[in-house]
Every structure is written in C-alpha cells, then in structure tokens.
mmCIF file of C-alpha atoms in Angstrom:
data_model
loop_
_atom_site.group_PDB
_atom_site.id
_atom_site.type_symbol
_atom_site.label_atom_id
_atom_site.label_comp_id
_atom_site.label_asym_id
_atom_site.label_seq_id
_atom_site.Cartn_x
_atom_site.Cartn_y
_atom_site.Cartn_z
ATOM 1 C CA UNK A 1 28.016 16.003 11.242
ATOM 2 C CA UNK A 2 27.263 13.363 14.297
ATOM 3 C CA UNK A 3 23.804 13.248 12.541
ATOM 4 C CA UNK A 4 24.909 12.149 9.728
ATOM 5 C CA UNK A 5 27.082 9.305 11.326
ATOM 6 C CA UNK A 6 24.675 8.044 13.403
ATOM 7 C CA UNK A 7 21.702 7.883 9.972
ATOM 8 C CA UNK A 8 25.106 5.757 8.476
ATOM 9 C CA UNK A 9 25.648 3.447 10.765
ATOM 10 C CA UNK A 10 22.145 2.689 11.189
ATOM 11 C CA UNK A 11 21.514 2.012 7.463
ATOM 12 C CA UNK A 12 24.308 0.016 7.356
ATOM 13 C CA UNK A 13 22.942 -1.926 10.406
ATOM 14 C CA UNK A 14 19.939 -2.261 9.080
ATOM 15 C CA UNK A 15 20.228 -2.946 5.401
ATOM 16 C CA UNK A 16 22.037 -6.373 5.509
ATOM 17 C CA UNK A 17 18.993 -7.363 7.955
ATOM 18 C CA UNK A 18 16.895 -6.233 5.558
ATOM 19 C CA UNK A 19 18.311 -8.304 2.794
ATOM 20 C CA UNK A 20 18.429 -11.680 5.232
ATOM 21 C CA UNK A 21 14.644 -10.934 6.186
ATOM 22 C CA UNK A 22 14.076 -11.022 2.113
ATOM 23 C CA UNK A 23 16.341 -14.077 1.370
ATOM 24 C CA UNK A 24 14.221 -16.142 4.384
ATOM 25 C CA UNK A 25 10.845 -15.028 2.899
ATOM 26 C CA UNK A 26 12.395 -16.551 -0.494
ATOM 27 C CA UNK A 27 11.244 -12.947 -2.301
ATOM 28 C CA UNK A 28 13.443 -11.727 -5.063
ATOM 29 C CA UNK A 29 14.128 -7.771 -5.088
ATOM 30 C CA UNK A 30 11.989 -7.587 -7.982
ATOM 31 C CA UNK A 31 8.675 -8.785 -6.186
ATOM 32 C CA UNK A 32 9.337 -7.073 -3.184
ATOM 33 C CA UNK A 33 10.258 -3.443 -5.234
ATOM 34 C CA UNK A 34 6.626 -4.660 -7.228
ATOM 35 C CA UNK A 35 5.074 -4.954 -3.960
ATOM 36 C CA UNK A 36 6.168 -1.600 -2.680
ATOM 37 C CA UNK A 37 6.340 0.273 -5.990
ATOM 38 C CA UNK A 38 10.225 0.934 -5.222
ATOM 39 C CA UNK A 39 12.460 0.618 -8.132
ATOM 40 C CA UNK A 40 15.335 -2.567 -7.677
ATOM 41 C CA UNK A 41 18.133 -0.439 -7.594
ATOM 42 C CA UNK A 42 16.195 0.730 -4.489
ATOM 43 C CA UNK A 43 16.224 -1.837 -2.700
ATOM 44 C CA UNK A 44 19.519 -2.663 -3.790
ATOM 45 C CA UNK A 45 20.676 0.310 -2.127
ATOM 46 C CA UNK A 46 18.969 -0.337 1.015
ATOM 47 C CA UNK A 47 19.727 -3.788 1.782
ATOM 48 C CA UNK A 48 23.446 -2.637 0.781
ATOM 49 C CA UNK A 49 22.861 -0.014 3.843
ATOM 50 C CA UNK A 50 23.350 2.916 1.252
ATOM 51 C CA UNK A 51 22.115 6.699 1.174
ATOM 52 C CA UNK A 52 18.804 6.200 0.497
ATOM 53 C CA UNK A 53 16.162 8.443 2.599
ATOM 54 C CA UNK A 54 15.289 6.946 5.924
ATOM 55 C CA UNK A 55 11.574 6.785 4.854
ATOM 56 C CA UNK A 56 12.321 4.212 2.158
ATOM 57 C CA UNK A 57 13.933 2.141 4.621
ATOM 58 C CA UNK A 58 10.878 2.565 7.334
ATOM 59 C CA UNK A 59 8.241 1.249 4.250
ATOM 60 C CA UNK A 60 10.734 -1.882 3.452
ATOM 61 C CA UNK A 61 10.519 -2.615 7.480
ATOM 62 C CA UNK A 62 7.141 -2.114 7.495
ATOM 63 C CA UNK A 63 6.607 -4.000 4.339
ATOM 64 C CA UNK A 64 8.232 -6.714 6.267
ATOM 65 C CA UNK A 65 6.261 -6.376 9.648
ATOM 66 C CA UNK A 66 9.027 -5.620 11.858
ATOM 67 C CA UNK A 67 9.928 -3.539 14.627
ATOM 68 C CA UNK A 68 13.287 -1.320 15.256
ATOM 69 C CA UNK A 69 14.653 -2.327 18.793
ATOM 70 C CA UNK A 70 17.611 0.568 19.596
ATOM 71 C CA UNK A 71 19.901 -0.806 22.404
ATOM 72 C CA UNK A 72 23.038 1.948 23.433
ATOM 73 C CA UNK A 73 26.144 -0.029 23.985
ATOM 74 C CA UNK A 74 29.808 1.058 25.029
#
C-alpha cells in the first residue's frame, strides 16, 4: 500500500514538470507523442501525473534529457 503512495506522489510530482519542460521547448503533445511513438492521451496522462506505468514516464524524461534528483524532506 506505501508503494503505491509513494509511485503517486511521484507522478504527480513529476508530471506537471514534465508538461512545463514541454511548454518551454514550445513542443505540442502531438510532436512529442510522434517523437516517442506514445499516443496523446499518453502524455496527457503523464504530464497530468496519472497512472500510467513508471517506464512511460522514464522515456518522456529521457526524451527530454533530464535527470531525477530525490531529496527526503520532513
């Protein structure tokens, strides 16, 4: 169940981040799913921070050349 939290919060973290990295590259979701043969609704999903397998997210990171920095807070 904590597993499952913890793969939530993270998408949800990391989705909107996504979606700013893609709106500062001036891409529409249509090039980038194009680019990574993803469907939109895809990528929609993932930039929402939605249940989408974490390897789809790790190929749109990738896709975007970035690194995952995890920092533990209180």
């Amino acid at each position: 169940m904590k597993h499952q939290k913890i793969q939530e919060a993270w998408r949800q973290e990391i989705g909107p981040q996504l979606r700013q990295i893609r709106l500062e590259k001036k891409h529409t979701i249509r090039h980038v799913a194009e680019q990574l043969k993803f469907s939109v609704d895809w990528i929609d999903i993932i930039e929402c921070g939605g249940k989408l397998s974490l390897k789809k997210y790790y190929r749109l990171i990738e896709y975007y050349d970035k690194k995952i920095h995890i920092q533990l807070t209180d």
